[in-house]
Every structure is written in C-alpha cells, then in structure tokens.
C-alpha cells in the first residue's frame, strides 16, 4: 500500500506539473497517471487502495464541497434566484432527452437503455467544476453577476437529481416499476440537506465560539461530522430503505455556508486550511478516477459513441442556455456558463459500471461510453474553463 501511495502522489504530481507546463489542466496528468498505474495497464496500485477507492474519492469531494460552502454567502445564493433552481435539473434533463434521441439512432439502444446511459452521463462533475469556480470567486471573475456562484449552486444539486433517475431506470430494467416517491424525494432530499447543513453549521459555530481551539482541530471536527452525515444517508437509503432521505453532500456544503454566515473570520481561516487539504485530495481523486478507466473497452467504441457524447453535451449546453433566458448575462458570459457546465468525471466513474454488474444488456456500452465521456469532457471542459474565463468574464467585486 505504501508503494502505491508513493506512486500515486509522486507520479500524479509529476504528470500534473508536465501538463501545466504545456498549458493543459493538471487533472489531465492525474487521470493519465491513474490509467497507467491502474489495473488495466501496469497494475501498480494495491488492491487494498482500489477496494476503498470510492470512499477516498468521496472524502475528496467532501473536502472541496466544504471549501465551496466556506466561500459562499446565503445572501448570494438568494440573489441568483430562478436560474440557480433551473440549473439543478434542466441541463441534465436536456442531456437525457438528447440521449433518448441519439442513443437509439446511433447505438441501437432501446429507449430504456438510452435512458440508463443518459442518466449516467447527465451528471456534471463537482470535482472538476467546484475548485475552478472557487478560483474564479477568489480572483473576482464573474462575481458581479454571480456566475461562479450560479454554477456552484446548480452543480451541487445536479448529481442528486441524476442519481435518482439512474436508480429508477435501472430498477425498471430489472423488472421493477417507477416509484412516484423516488421523484418526490428529489426536492425533499435537497431541502432536507440544506436544512440539516444550516442547523449543523449553526451548532458548530456556537461550539467554536464557546470552546476555543486550533483551526486544525475545527477542520477535523467538520470532517468527522461530514463523514457521519454521509454514513447516515447511506443507512437511510441502503439499510433502512426509507422512502424519504436527505442529500449528505448538499448538507456538507451548507455547513460551510452557515459557518461563513455566523463566523466570517473563522470561515476564512478554515477555507485556507481546506484549500491546503485539497492539494493532496485532488491528486488521489483524479488518479483514482483514472484507475477506473478500462482502455480495452475503448477499442470497440467507434466514432458513433463519440458523436453521441458530443451531441448529448450540446443538448446540455442548450439546457443551460434556457436556464439563462431573461437574465442580465451577455452572450460571452452565457457561453462561458454553458461551457463550464459540461465536465464529467466522478459520478460517471462511480456508477458507470453498475449496469454491467447488474447483467443488463446495455452494461458494456454504458461503461464504455462513461469512460470515454470522462476522457473527453473532464480535461477538455477543465481546459476550456481555465483558458477562457479571463476573456469571457469581467473581473469585479461580488456584492453579496
């Protein structure tokens, strides 16, 4: 295990640095590191790490979502309004619609198989998008019209919506039926996550005010509470199978938002701590995402799968454009928002192989297209954001 950790860190940092020197996002090098070190190429990552890969990736997501929450104000989220609500589900719905059209036409899928594939692909990647939006907020780009905040808010809920759809469609494919309660649970889980996060954040702010401790200890407490929330969500969904649950990741982000509201100075210091944690977490996240990529699947994909992915992304961008109707964003700003909402990585890596493990007929093609979507959209989307934000967005102070 120690050798694997050393290789992940050193090789991930090295290839990430090389990519930055040639003007590519560092995550490209990290994903490539995972592909090379992973079980499908040189097989240099210990099985003990691969077995907990999903948990490690979730820890990295917890770190960056907490960091995002510590950078957001509730007043700023209120300012965004209707477009932020639409961004939570409309772009993913458009992308799913695109897959329902293109999947049967180009990949010979049934409508249900296309729906399963669409629900795998339709999630935006918080791991790619969130750190970049935080960077924009810190540098002041797009803050005047709350563009990074808009993308952050939508990306945090987008995954919840898509995963519920995926669970529903795979259940139908296994002989079940769609449950109305599962769709009711989407807004309920989001609202419950927000409420729980705000309450926990308020409690932590009072605790930190009364008991003085080092900021490092505060970080450890926040992480421990976040892990508990993830476990509670899992127990409610998987073990108790309650019809109504909550989104732990949204709750985690709103813990940060509540801390910023009640303890502004403390939240700034904690944000700096989480930023340092992200340096290491980012390496493990993207290297382990790369390790899930089975390049042997890519040989038989063909051009049609690439066309389907790109076509679905176009539908997604159209959905973002619809969300921005009647806003004060100019065409450059709208173009940036549409482009910034396309990267895919973590959700596709997490659920892309499930249809195959369930023995569904569309399992192979779903996994293959999911892998290809990561390889195409994660680096290209990240590169597009990094290259264009200074040209398309105005640098200005955000008036929250």
mmCIF file of C-alpha atoms in Angstrom:
data_model
loop_
_atom_site.group_PDB
_atom_site.id
_atom_site.type_symbol
_atom_site.label_atom_id
_atom_site.label_comp_id
_atom_site.label_asym_id
_atom_site.label_seq_id
_atom_site.Cartn_x
_atom_site.Cartn_y
_atom_site.Cartn_z
ATOM 1 C CA UNK A 1 0.000 0.000 0.000
ATOM 2 C CA UNK A 2 2.777 2.453 0.883
ATOM 3 C CA UNK A 3 4.416 1.958 -2.505
ATOM 4 C CA UNK A 4 1.082 2.585 -4.235
ATOM 5 C CA UNK A 5 0.502 5.785 -2.255
ATOM 6 C CA UNK A 6 4.010 6.991 -3.144
ATOM 7 C CA UNK A 7 3.449 6.289 -6.839
ATOM 8 C CA UNK A 8 0.028 7.971 -6.804
ATOM 9 C CA UNK A 9 1.408 11.141 -5.200
ATOM 10 C CA UNK A 10 4.742 11.427 -6.997
ATOM 11 C CA UNK A 11 3.585 10.364 -10.455
ATOM 12 C CA UNK A 12 0.336 12.322 -10.159
ATOM 13 C CA UNK A 13 2.191 15.489 -9.161
ATOM 14 C CA UNK A 14 4.829 14.995 -11.866
ATOM 15 C CA UNK A 15 2.434 14.392 -14.768
ATOM 16 C CA UNK A 16 0.165 17.146 -13.441
ATOM 17 C CA UNK A 17 3.131 19.532 -13.477
ATOM 18 C CA UNK A 18 4.075 18.475 -17.020
ATOM 19 C CA UNK A 19 0.526 19.145 -18.199
ATOM 20 C CA UNK A 20 0.506 22.594 -16.593
ATOM 21 C CA UNK A 21 3.788 23.445 -18.354
ATOM 22 C CA UNK A 22 2.215 22.636 -21.726
ATOM 23 C CA UNK A 23 -0.907 24.678 -20.844
ATOM 24 C CA UNK A 24 -3.171 21.713 -20.047
ATOM 25 C CA UNK A 25 -5.093 21.320 -16.761
ATOM 26 C CA UNK A 26 -3.096 19.346 -14.179
ATOM 27 C CA UNK A 27 -6.020 16.922 -13.766
ATOM 28 C CA UNK A 28 -5.234 15.577 -17.253
ATOM 29 C CA UNK A 29 -1.886 14.348 -15.959
ATOM 30 C CA UNK A 30 -3.505 12.935 -12.834
ATOM 31 C CA UNK A 31 -6.126 10.991 -14.810
ATOM 32 C CA UNK A 32 -3.369 9.713 -17.118
ATOM 33 C CA UNK A 33 -1.397 8.639 -14.033
ATOM 34 C CA UNK A 34 -4.394 6.636 -12.835
ATOM 35 C CA UNK A 35 -4.829 4.978 -16.218
ATOM 36 C CA UNK A 36 -1.148 3.969 -16.332
ATOM 37 C CA UNK A 37 -0.878 2.843 -12.712
ATOM 38 C CA UNK A 38 -4.324 1.221 -12.670
ATOM 39 C CA UNK A 39 -5.275 -2.435 -13.033
ATOM 40 C CA UNK A 40 -5.817 -2.219 -16.800
ATOM 41 C CA UNK A 41 -2.258 -1.107 -17.719
ATOM 42 C CA UNK A 42 0.680 -1.590 -15.300
ATOM 43 C CA UNK A 43 -1.398 -2.673 -12.261
ATOM 44 C CA UNK A 44 0.795 -0.853 -9.732
ATOM 45 C CA UNK A 45 -1.976 0.273 -7.366
ATOM 46 C CA UNK A 46 -2.515 -2.108 -4.471
ATOM 47 C CA UNK A 47 -5.913 -3.835 -4.291
ATOM 48 C CA UNK A 48 -6.395 -2.527 -0.760
ATOM 49 C CA UNK A 49 -6.476 1.025 -2.164
ATOM 50 C CA UNK A 50 -8.662 0.124 -5.139
ATOM 51 C CA UNK A 51 -11.155 -1.525 -2.784
ATOM 52 C CA UNK A 52 -11.634 1.751 -0.891
ATOM 53 C CA UNK A 53 -11.257 3.957 -3.955
ATOM 54 C CA UNK A 54 -14.900 5.067 -3.845
ATOM 55 C CA UNK A 55 -14.539 6.156 -0.211
ATOM 56 C CA UNK A 56 -11.327 8.051 -0.926
ATOM 57 C CA UNK A 57 -12.962 9.857 -3.837
ATOM 58 C CA UNK A 58 -15.926 10.757 -1.612
ATOM 59 C CA UNK A 59 -13.571 12.190 1.025
ATOM 60 C CA UNK A 60 -12.019 14.383 -1.667
ATOM 61 C CA UNK A 61 -15.490 15.569 -2.709
ATOM 62 C CA UNK A 62 -16.329 16.352 0.927
ATOM 63 C CA UNK A 63 -13.198 18.482 1.201
ATOM 64 C CA UNK A 64 -13.887 20.537 -1.908
ATOM 65 C CA UNK A 65 -17.625 20.949 -1.211
ATOM 66 C CA UNK A 66 -16.858 22.154 2.329
ATOM 67 C CA UNK A 67 -14.328 24.541 0.809
ATOM 68 C CA UNK A 68 -17.030 25.762 -1.578
ATOM 69 C CA UNK A 69 -19.503 26.312 1.237
ATOM 70 C CA UNK A 70 -16.969 28.343 3.211
ATOM 71 C CA UNK A 71 -16.678 30.658 0.194
ATOM 72 C CA UNK A 72 -20.417 31.240 -0.327
ATOM 73 C CA UNK A 73 -22.908 33.559 1.334
ATOM 74 C CA UNK A 74 -26.579 32.613 1.705
ATOM 75 C CA UNK A 75 -27.464 36.139 0.605
ATOM 76 C CA UNK A 76 -25.518 35.497 -2.570
ATOM 77 C CA UNK A 77 -27.441 32.298 -3.262
ATOM 78 C CA UNK A 78 -30.719 34.171 -2.773
ATOM 79 C CA UNK A 79 -29.510 36.792 -5.228
ATOM 80 C CA UNK A 80 -29.097 34.189 -8.002
ATOM 81 C CA UNK A 81 -32.749 33.107 -7.803
ATOM 82 C CA UNK A 82 -34.628 31.313 -10.603
ATOM 83 C CA UNK A 83 -31.628 30.414 -12.850
ATOM 84 C CA UNK A 84 -29.924 28.583 -9.965
ATOM 85 C CA UNK A 85 -33.038 26.466 -9.386
ATOM 86 C CA UNK A 86 -33.332 25.622 -13.088
ATOM 87 C CA UNK A 87 -29.624 24.738 -13.308
ATOM 88 C CA UNK A 88 -30.225 21.987 -10.748
ATOM 89 C CA UNK A 89 -32.267 19.839 -13.129
ATOM 90 C CA UNK A 90 -32.909 21.407 -16.543
ATOM 91 C CA UNK A 91 -29.462 20.892 -18.204
ATOM 92 C CA UNK A 92 -29.409 17.251 -17.053
ATOM 93 C CA UNK A 93 -32.966 16.783 -18.367
ATOM 94 C CA UNK A 94 -31.968 18.227 -21.748
ATOM 95 C CA UNK A 95 -28.943 15.917 -21.896
ATOM 96 C CA UNK A 96 -31.133 12.926 -21.059
ATOM 97 C CA UNK A 97 -33.529 13.981 -23.828
ATOM 98 C CA UNK A 98 -30.589 14.178 -26.232
ATOM 99 C CA UNK A 99 -29.544 10.654 -25.305
ATOM 100 C CA UNK A 100 -33.101 9.378 -25.823
ATOM 101 C CA UNK A 101 -32.892 10.752 -29.376
ATOM 102 C CA UNK A 102 -29.281 9.866 -30.245
ATOM 103 C CA UNK A 103 -28.891 6.539 -28.369
ATOM 104 C CA UNK A 104 -31.451 4.522 -30.352
ATOM 105 C CA UNK A 105 -30.463 6.264 -33.575
ATOM 106 C CA UNK A 106 -26.677 5.746 -33.421
ATOM 107 C CA UNK A 107 -26.072 2.989 -30.861
ATOM 108 C CA UNK A 108 -29.138 0.786 -31.483
ATOM 109 C CA UNK A 109 -30.301 1.131 -27.883
ATOM 110 C CA UNK A 110 -33.856 0.768 -26.692
ATOM 111 C CA UNK A 111 -35.434 3.838 -25.097
ATOM 112 C CA UNK A 112 -34.945 2.380 -21.606
ATOM 113 C CA UNK A 113 -31.285 1.564 -22.326
ATOM 114 C CA UNK A 114 -30.787 5.070 -23.694
ATOM 115 C CA UNK A 115 -32.383 6.463 -20.523
ATOM 116 C CA UNK A 116 -29.954 4.458 -18.373
ATOM 117 C CA UNK A 117 -26.976 5.645 -20.412
ATOM 118 C CA UNK A 118 -28.293 9.215 -20.361
ATOM 119 C CA UNK A 119 -28.701 9.185 -16.586
ATOM 120 C CA UNK A 120 -25.079 8.016 -16.216
ATOM 121 C CA UNK A 121 -23.749 10.753 -18.474
ATOM 122 C CA UNK A 122 -26.015 13.613 -17.391
ATOM 123 C CA UNK A 123 -24.197 14.495 -14.146
ATOM 124 C CA UNK A 124 -21.733 17.381 -14.087
ATOM 125 C CA UNK A 125 -18.538 16.770 -12.099
ATOM 126 C CA UNK A 126 -18.245 18.807 -8.877
ATOM 127 C CA UNK A 127 -14.617 17.699 -8.613
ATOM 128 C CA UNK A 128 -13.776 19.478 -11.876
ATOM 129 C CA UNK A 129 -16.176 22.405 -11.622
ATOM 130 C CA UNK A 130 -16.148 23.382 -7.925
ATOM 131 C CA UNK A 131 -12.422 24.156 -7.465
ATOM 132 C CA UNK A 132 -12.440 26.221 -10.643
ATOM 133 C CA UNK A 133 -15.469 28.246 -9.583
ATOM 134 C CA UNK A 134 -13.821 28.889 -6.209
ATOM 135 C CA UNK A 135 -10.738 30.126 -8.055
ATOM 136 C CA UNK A 136 -12.890 32.492 -10.127
ATOM 137 C CA UNK A 137 -14.582 33.825 -6.995
ATOM 138 C CA UNK A 138 -11.230 34.431 -5.324
ATOM 139 C CA UNK A 139 -9.831 36.201 -8.387
ATOM 140 C CA UNK A 140 -13.031 38.217 -8.858
ATOM 141 C CA UNK A 141 -14.069 36.981 -12.315
ATOM 142 C CA UNK A 142 -17.828 36.885 -12.907
ATOM 143 C CA UNK A 143 -18.625 37.869 -9.329
ATOM 144 C CA UNK A 144 -20.616 40.952 -10.300
ATOM 145 C CA UNK A 145 -23.317 38.758 -11.841
ATOM 146 C CA UNK A 146 -22.756 35.782 -9.502
ATOM 147 C CA UNK A 147 -21.711 33.476 -12.349
ATOM 148 C CA UNK A 148 -19.394 31.179 -10.330
ATOM 149 C CA UNK A 149 -21.992 31.058 -7.556
ATOM 150 C CA UNK A 150 -24.698 30.117 -10.061
ATOM 151 C CA UNK A 151 -22.619 27.222 -11.398
ATOM 152 C CA UNK A 152 -21.654 26.093 -7.894
ATOM 153 C CA UNK A 153 -25.248 26.020 -6.680
ATOM 154 C CA UNK A 154 -26.511 24.066 -9.685
ATOM 155 C CA UNK A 155 -23.642 21.575 -9.791
ATOM 156 C CA UNK A 156 -24.184 20.613 -6.162
ATOM 157 C CA UNK A 157 -27.800 19.516 -6.750
ATOM 158 C CA UNK A 158 -27.407 18.227 -10.315
ATOM 159 C CA UNK A 159 -25.836 14.951 -9.162
ATOM 160 C CA UNK A 160 -28.647 14.199 -6.708
ATOM 161 C CA UNK A 161 -31.243 14.566 -9.462
ATOM 162 C CA UNK A 162 -29.317 12.384 -11.912
ATOM 163 C CA UNK A 163 -28.546 9.576 -9.447
ATOM 164 C CA UNK A 164 -32.241 9.300 -8.510
ATOM 165 C CA UNK A 165 -33.101 8.984 -12.214
ATOM 166 C CA UNK A 166 -30.371 6.359 -12.691
ATOM 167 C CA UNK A 167 -31.661 4.313 -9.747
ATOM 168 C CA UNK A 168 -35.201 4.480 -11.110
ATOM 169 C CA UNK A 169 -34.278 3.458 -14.665
ATOM 170 C CA UNK A 170 -32.050 0.551 -13.586
ATOM 171 C CA UNK A 171 -34.846 -0.627 -11.264
ATOM 172 C CA UNK A 172 -37.279 -0.673 -14.189
ATOM 173 C CA UNK A 173 -34.733 -2.553 -16.330
ATOM 174 C CA UNK A 174 -34.542 -5.229 -13.630
ATOM 175 C CA UNK A 175 -38.283 -5.751 -13.751
ATOM 176 C CA UNK A 176 -39.398 -3.118 -11.275
ATOM 177 C CA UNK A 177 -41.512 -0.032 -11.800
ATOM 178 C CA UNK A 178 -41.022 3.690 -11.366
ATOM 179 C CA UNK A 179 -41.984 4.939 -7.927
ATOM 180 C CA UNK A 180 -43.565 8.375 -7.594
ATOM 181 C CA UNK A 181 -41.952 8.635 -4.156
ATOM 182 C CA UNK A 182 -38.477 8.418 -5.703
ATOM 183 C CA UNK A 183 -39.162 11.542 -7.744
ATOM 184 C CA UNK A 184 -40.789 13.283 -4.781
ATOM 185 C CA UNK A 185 -37.624 12.523 -2.843
ATOM 186 C CA UNK A 186 -35.503 14.693 -5.183
ATOM 187 C CA UNK A 187 -36.675 18.125 -3.932
ATOM 188 C CA UNK A 188 -37.246 16.738 -0.435
ATOM 189 C CA UNK A 189 -33.688 15.380 -0.153
ATOM 190 C CA UNK A 190 -32.278 18.671 -1.419
ATOM 191 C CA UNK A 191 -34.384 20.747 1.020
ATOM 192 C CA UNK A 192 -33.591 18.370 3.892
ATOM 193 C CA UNK A 193 -29.891 18.521 3.061
ATOM 194 C CA UNK A 194 -29.949 22.316 3.099
ATOM 195 C CA UNK A 195 -31.840 22.404 6.409
ATOM 196 C CA UNK A 196 -29.582 19.841 8.098
ATOM 197 C CA UNK A 197 -26.452 21.611 6.844
ATOM 198 C CA UNK A 198 -27.614 25.012 8.112
ATOM 199 C CA UNK A 199 -28.595 23.589 11.516
ATOM 200 C CA UNK A 200 -25.340 21.632 11.952
ATOM 201 C CA UNK A 201 -23.328 24.640 10.777
ATOM 202 C CA UNK A 202 -25.106 26.883 13.299
ATOM 203 C CA UNK A 203 -24.437 24.381 16.109
ATOM 204 C CA UNK A 204 -20.754 24.161 15.140
ATOM 205 C CA UNK A 205 -20.476 27.956 15.007
ATOM 206 C CA UNK A 206 -21.829 28.193 18.590
ATOM 207 C CA UNK A 207 -19.493 25.398 19.710
ATOM 208 C CA UNK A 208 -16.456 27.068 18.131
ATOM 209 C CA UNK A 209 -17.438 30.387 19.754
ATOM 210 C CA UNK A 210 -17.655 28.910 23.257
ATOM 211 C CA UNK A 211 -14.742 26.444 23.151
ATOM 212 C CA UNK A 212 -11.555 27.919 21.777
ATOM 213 C CA UNK A 213 -9.339 25.508 19.835
ATOM 214 C CA UNK A 214 -6.879 25.452 16.985
ATOM 215 C CA UNK A 215 -8.266 25.788 13.475
ATOM 216 C CA UNK A 216 -6.792 22.383 12.646
ATOM 217 C CA UNK A 217 -8.990 20.832 15.346
ATOM 218 C CA UNK A 218 -12.012 22.629 13.887
ATOM 219 C CA UNK A 219 -11.209 21.142 10.480
ATOM 220 C CA UNK A 220 -11.038 17.644 11.983
ATOM 221 C CA UNK A 221 -14.395 18.131 13.714
ATOM 222 C CA UNK A 222 -16.040 19.381 10.490
ATOM 223 C CA UNK A 223 -14.654 16.406 8.554
ATOM 224 C CA UNK A 224 -15.815 13.943 11.214
ATOM 225 C CA UNK A 225 -19.327 15.432 11.220
ATOM 226 C CA UNK A 226 -19.361 15.324 7.407
ATOM 227 C CA UNK A 227 -18.402 11.651 7.404
ATOM 228 C CA UNK A 228 -21.230 10.946 9.857
ATOM 229 C CA UNK A 229 -23.730 12.659 7.564
ATOM 230 C CA UNK A 230 -22.586 10.525 4.615
ATOM 231 C CA UNK A 231 -22.948 7.372 6.733
ATOM 232 C CA UNK A 232 -26.418 8.443 7.913
ATOM 233 C CA UNK A 233 -27.530 8.998 4.311
ATOM 234 C CA UNK A 234 -26.218 5.560 3.348
ATOM 235 C CA UNK A 235 -28.025 3.888 6.277
ATOM 236 C CA UNK A 236 -31.324 5.579 5.378
ATOM 237 C CA UNK A 237 -31.040 4.638 1.696
ATOM 238 C CA UNK A 238 -29.433 1.208 1.722
ATOM 239 C CA UNK A 239 -30.238 -0.399 5.059
ATOM 240 C CA UNK A 240 -33.465 1.164 6.277
ATOM 241 C CA UNK A 241 -34.640 1.857 2.696
ATOM 242 C CA UNK A 242 -36.683 4.855 3.825
ATOM 243 C CA UNK A 243 -38.720 6.468 1.033
ATOM 244 C CA UNK A 244 -37.527 9.939 2.081
ATOM 245 C CA UNK A 245 -33.886 10.771 2.781
ATOM 246 C CA UNK A 246 -31.519 13.739 2.528
ATOM 247 C CA UNK A 247 -28.513 14.699 0.413
ATOM 248 C CA UNK A 248 -25.405 14.490 2.582
ATOM 249 C CA UNK A 249 -23.166 16.291 0.078
ATOM 250 C CA UNK A 250 -25.536 19.259 -0.069
ATOM 251 C CA UNK A 251 -25.731 19.267 3.737
ATOM 252 C CA UNK A 252 -21.932 19.319 3.891
ATOM 253 C CA UNK A 253 -21.704 22.335 1.609
ATOM 254 C CA UNK A 254 -24.319 24.198 3.654
ATOM 255 C CA UNK A 255 -22.375 23.537 6.855
ATOM 256 C CA UNK A 256 -19.675 25.691 5.288
ATOM 257 C CA UNK A 257 -22.238 28.309 4.237
ATOM 258 C CA UNK A 258 -23.639 28.508 7.776
ATOM 259 C CA UNK A 259 -20.170 28.821 9.296
ATOM 260 C CA UNK A 260 -19.391 31.668 6.907
ATOM 261 C CA UNK A 261 -22.611 33.438 7.879
ATOM 262 C CA UNK A 262 -22.078 33.158 11.648
ATOM 263 C CA UNK A 263 -18.259 33.174 11.917
ATOM 264 C CA UNK A 264 -16.883 35.070 8.922
ATOM 265 C CA UNK A 265 -13.276 35.410 10.159
ATOM 266 C CA UNK A 266 -13.101 31.786 11.280
ATOM 267 C CA UNK A 267 -14.556 30.586 7.975
ATOM 268 C CA UNK A 268 -11.853 32.466 6.051
ATOM 269 C CA UNK A 269 -9.142 30.707 8.052
ATOM 270 C CA UNK A 270 -10.849 27.326 7.713
ATOM 271 C CA UNK A 271 -11.214 27.897 3.988
ATOM 272 C CA UNK A 272 -7.446 28.301 3.768
ATOM 273 C CA UNK A 273 -6.973 25.032 5.675
ATOM 274 C CA UNK A 274 -9.333 23.134 3.369
ATOM 275 C CA UNK A 275 -7.578 24.657 0.371
ATOM 276 C CA UNK A 276 -4.346 23.046 1.562
ATOM 277 C CA UNK A 277 -6.111 19.713 2.119
ATOM 278 C CA UNK A 278 -7.415 19.874 -1.458
ATOM 279 C CA UNK A 279 -3.836 19.859 -2.811
ATOM 280 C CA UNK A 280 -3.465 16.229 -1.756
ATOM 281 C CA UNK A 281 -7.112 15.232 -2.117
ATOM 282 C CA UNK A 282 -7.156 16.371 -5.748
ATOM 283 C CA UNK A 283 -4.294 14.038 -6.624
ATOM 284 C CA UNK A 284 -5.975 10.988 -5.105
ATOM 285 C CA UNK A 285 -9.373 11.893 -6.578
ATOM 286 C CA UNK A 286 -8.303 12.148 -10.197
ATOM 287 C CA UNK A 287 -5.661 9.429 -10.105
ATOM 288 C CA UNK A 288 -8.252 7.000 -8.711
ATOM 289 C CA UNK A 289 -10.819 8.188 -11.283
ATOM 290 C CA UNK A 290 -8.232 7.400 -13.959
ATOM 291 C CA UNK A 291 -7.659 3.976 -12.400
ATOM 292 C CA UNK A 292 -11.292 3.076 -13.142
ATOM 293 C CA UNK A 293 -10.732 3.618 -16.868
ATOM 294 C CA UNK A 294 -10.501 0.324 -18.741
ATOM 295 C CA UNK A 295 -8.886 1.337 -22.011
ATOM 296 C CA UNK A 296 -9.596 -2.083 -23.527
ATOM 297 C CA UNK A 297 -13.260 -1.050 -23.745
ATOM 298 C CA UNK A 298 -12.384 1.917 -25.911
ATOM 299 C CA UNK A 299 -11.199 -0.083 -28.913
ATOM 300 C CA UNK A 300 -14.671 -1.144 -29.984
ATOM 301 C CA UNK A 301 -16.432 2.121 -29.252
ATOM 302 C CA UNK A 302 -16.203 3.677 -32.677
ATOM 303 C CA UNK A 303 -16.953 7.179 -33.866
ATOM 304 C CA UNK A 304 -20.680 6.863 -33.190
ATOM 305 C CA UNK A 305 -20.183 6.804 -29.407
ATOM 306 C CA UNK A 306 -18.086 9.961 -29.594
ATOM 307 C CA UNK A 307 -20.802 11.624 -31.669
ATOM 308 C CA UNK A 308 -23.401 10.589 -29.071
ATOM 309 C CA UNK A 309 -21.336 12.073 -26.221
ATOM 310 C CA UNK A 310 -20.730 15.336 -28.041
ATOM 311 C CA UNK A 311 -24.360 15.507 -29.140
ATOM 312 C CA UNK A 312 -25.576 14.969 -25.569
ATOM 313 C CA UNK A 313 -23.236 17.727 -24.374
ATOM 314 C CA UNK A 314 -24.735 20.081 -26.960
ATOM 315 C CA UNK A 315 -28.196 19.290 -25.578
ATOM 316 C CA UNK A 316 -26.860 20.004 -22.085
ATOM 317 C CA UNK A 317 -25.474 23.370 -23.178
ATOM 318 C CA UNK A 318 -28.843 24.179 -24.731
ATOM 319 C CA UNK A 319 -30.448 23.393 -21.367
ATOM 320 C CA UNK A 320 -28.074 25.844 -19.652
ATOM 321 C CA UNK A 321 -28.946 28.485 -22.257
ATOM 322 C CA UNK A 322 -32.644 28.037 -21.484
ATOM 323 C CA UNK A 323 -31.898 28.474 -17.757
ATOM 324 C CA UNK A 324 -30.262 31.820 -18.511
ATOM 325 C CA UNK A 325 -33.142 33.309 -20.503
ATOM 326 C CA UNK A 326 -34.222 36.680 -19.057
ATOM 327 C CA UNK A 327 -31.017 37.084 -17.037
ATOM 328 C CA UNK A 328 -28.622 40.025 -17.383
ATOM 329 C CA UNK A 329 -25.756 37.845 -18.634
ATOM 330 C CA UNK A 330 -24.311 38.874 -22.003
ATOM 331 C CA UNK A 331 -23.508 36.331 -24.722
ATOM 332 C CA UNK A 332 -19.895 35.850 -23.612
ATOM 333 C CA UNK A 333 -20.999 35.162 -20.050
ATOM 334 C CA UNK A 334 -23.725 32.799 -21.197
ATOM 335 C CA UNK A 335 -21.233 30.991 -23.419
ATOM 336 C CA UNK A 336 -18.845 30.552 -20.510
ATOM 337 C CA UNK A 337 -21.606 29.225 -18.238
ATOM 338 C CA UNK A 338 -22.730 26.742 -20.894
ATOM 339 C CA UNK A 339 -19.167 25.520 -21.384
ATOM 340 C CA UNK A 340 -18.331 25.364 -17.672
ATOM 341 C CA UNK A 341 -21.293 23.055 -17.017
ATOM 342 C CA UNK A 342 -20.063 20.209 -19.235
ATOM 343 C CA UNK A 343 -17.170 18.349 -17.480
ATOM 344 C CA UNK A 344 -17.892 14.812 -16.287
ATOM 345 C CA UNK A 345 -15.763 12.542 -14.104
ATOM 346 C CA UNK A 346 -16.643 11.308 -10.633
ATOM 347 C CA UNK A 347 -20.298 10.280 -10.986
ATOM 348 C CA UNK A 348 -19.564 8.500 -14.266
ATOM 349 C CA UNK A 349 -16.661 6.658 -12.622
ATOM 350 C CA UNK A 350 -18.848 5.733 -9.654
ATOM 351 C CA UNK A 351 -21.946 4.414 -11.427
ATOM 352 C CA UNK A 352 -20.812 3.719 -14.995
ATOM 353 C CA UNK A 353 -20.090 0.063 -14.261
ATOM 354 C CA UNK A 354 -23.275 -0.683 -12.306
ATOM 355 C CA UNK A 355 -25.446 -1.682 -15.325
ATOM 356 C CA UNK A 356 -22.758 -4.187 -16.339
ATOM 357 C CA UNK A 357 -22.573 -5.620 -12.812
ATOM 358 C CA UNK A 358 -26.383 -5.964 -12.834
ATOM 359 C CA UNK A 359 -26.182 -8.003 -16.021
ATOM 360 C CA UNK A 360 -28.123 -5.506 -18.138
ATOM 361 C CA UNK A 361 -27.785 -5.798 -21.906
ATOM 362 C CA UNK A 362 -26.590 -2.209 -22.157
ATOM 363 C CA UNK A 363 -23.899 -2.722 -19.492
ATOM 364 C CA UNK A 364 -20.879 -2.878 -21.802
ATOM 365 C CA UNK A 365 -21.828 0.122 -23.913
ATOM 366 C CA UNK A 366 -22.790 2.150 -20.833
ATOM 367 C CA UNK A 367 -19.422 1.563 -19.165
ATOM 368 C CA UNK A 368 -17.528 2.219 -22.386
ATOM 369 C CA UNK A 369 -19.333 5.479 -23.141
ATOM 370 C CA UNK A 370 -18.980 6.583 -19.492
ATOM 371 C CA UNK A 371 -15.217 6.020 -19.644
ATOM 372 C CA UNK A 372 -14.977 7.849 -22.950
ATOM 373 C CA UNK A 373 -17.042 10.741 -21.570
ATOM 374 C CA UNK A 374 -14.581 11.131 -18.681
ATOM 375 C CA UNK A 375 -11.585 11.083 -21.025
ATOM 376 C CA UNK A 376 -13.147 13.663 -23.361
ATOM 377 C CA UNK A 377 -15.124 16.060 -21.191
ATOM 378 C CA UNK A 378 -13.088 16.238 -17.954
ATOM 379 C CA UNK A 379 -9.831 17.521 -19.476
ATOM 380 C CA UNK A 380 -11.479 19.453 -22.319
ATOM 381 C CA UNK A 381 -14.006 21.121 -20.009
ATOM 382 C CA UNK A 382 -11.340 21.985 -17.433
ATOM 383 C CA UNK A 383 -9.036 23.305 -20.152
ATOM 384 C CA UNK A 384 -11.828 25.409 -21.658
ATOM 385 C CA UNK A 385 -12.651 26.971 -18.272
ATOM 386 C CA UNK A 386 -9.014 27.701 -17.454
ATOM 387 C CA UNK A 387 -8.322 29.162 -20.886
ATOM 388 C CA UNK A 388 -11.423 31.308 -21.329
ATOM 389 C CA UNK A 389 -12.565 32.795 -18.010
ATOM 390 C CA UNK A 390 -10.303 35.847 -18.187
ATOM 391 C CA UNK A 391 -11.519 36.577 -21.715
ATOM 392 C CA UNK A 392 -15.236 35.951 -21.252
ATOM 393 C CA UNK A 393 -15.883 37.221 -17.718
ATOM 394 C CA UNK A 394 -15.441 40.636 -16.155
ATOM 395 C CA UNK A 395 -13.196 40.987 -13.123
ATOM 396 C CA UNK A 396 -15.187 42.722 -10.418
ATOM 397 C CA UNK A 397 -16.006 42.549 -6.761
ATOM 398 C CA UNK A 398 -19.031 40.438 -5.841
ATOM 399 C CA UNK A 399 -21.597 42.423 -3.953
ATOM 400 C CA UNK A 400 -23.181 39.835 -1.677
#
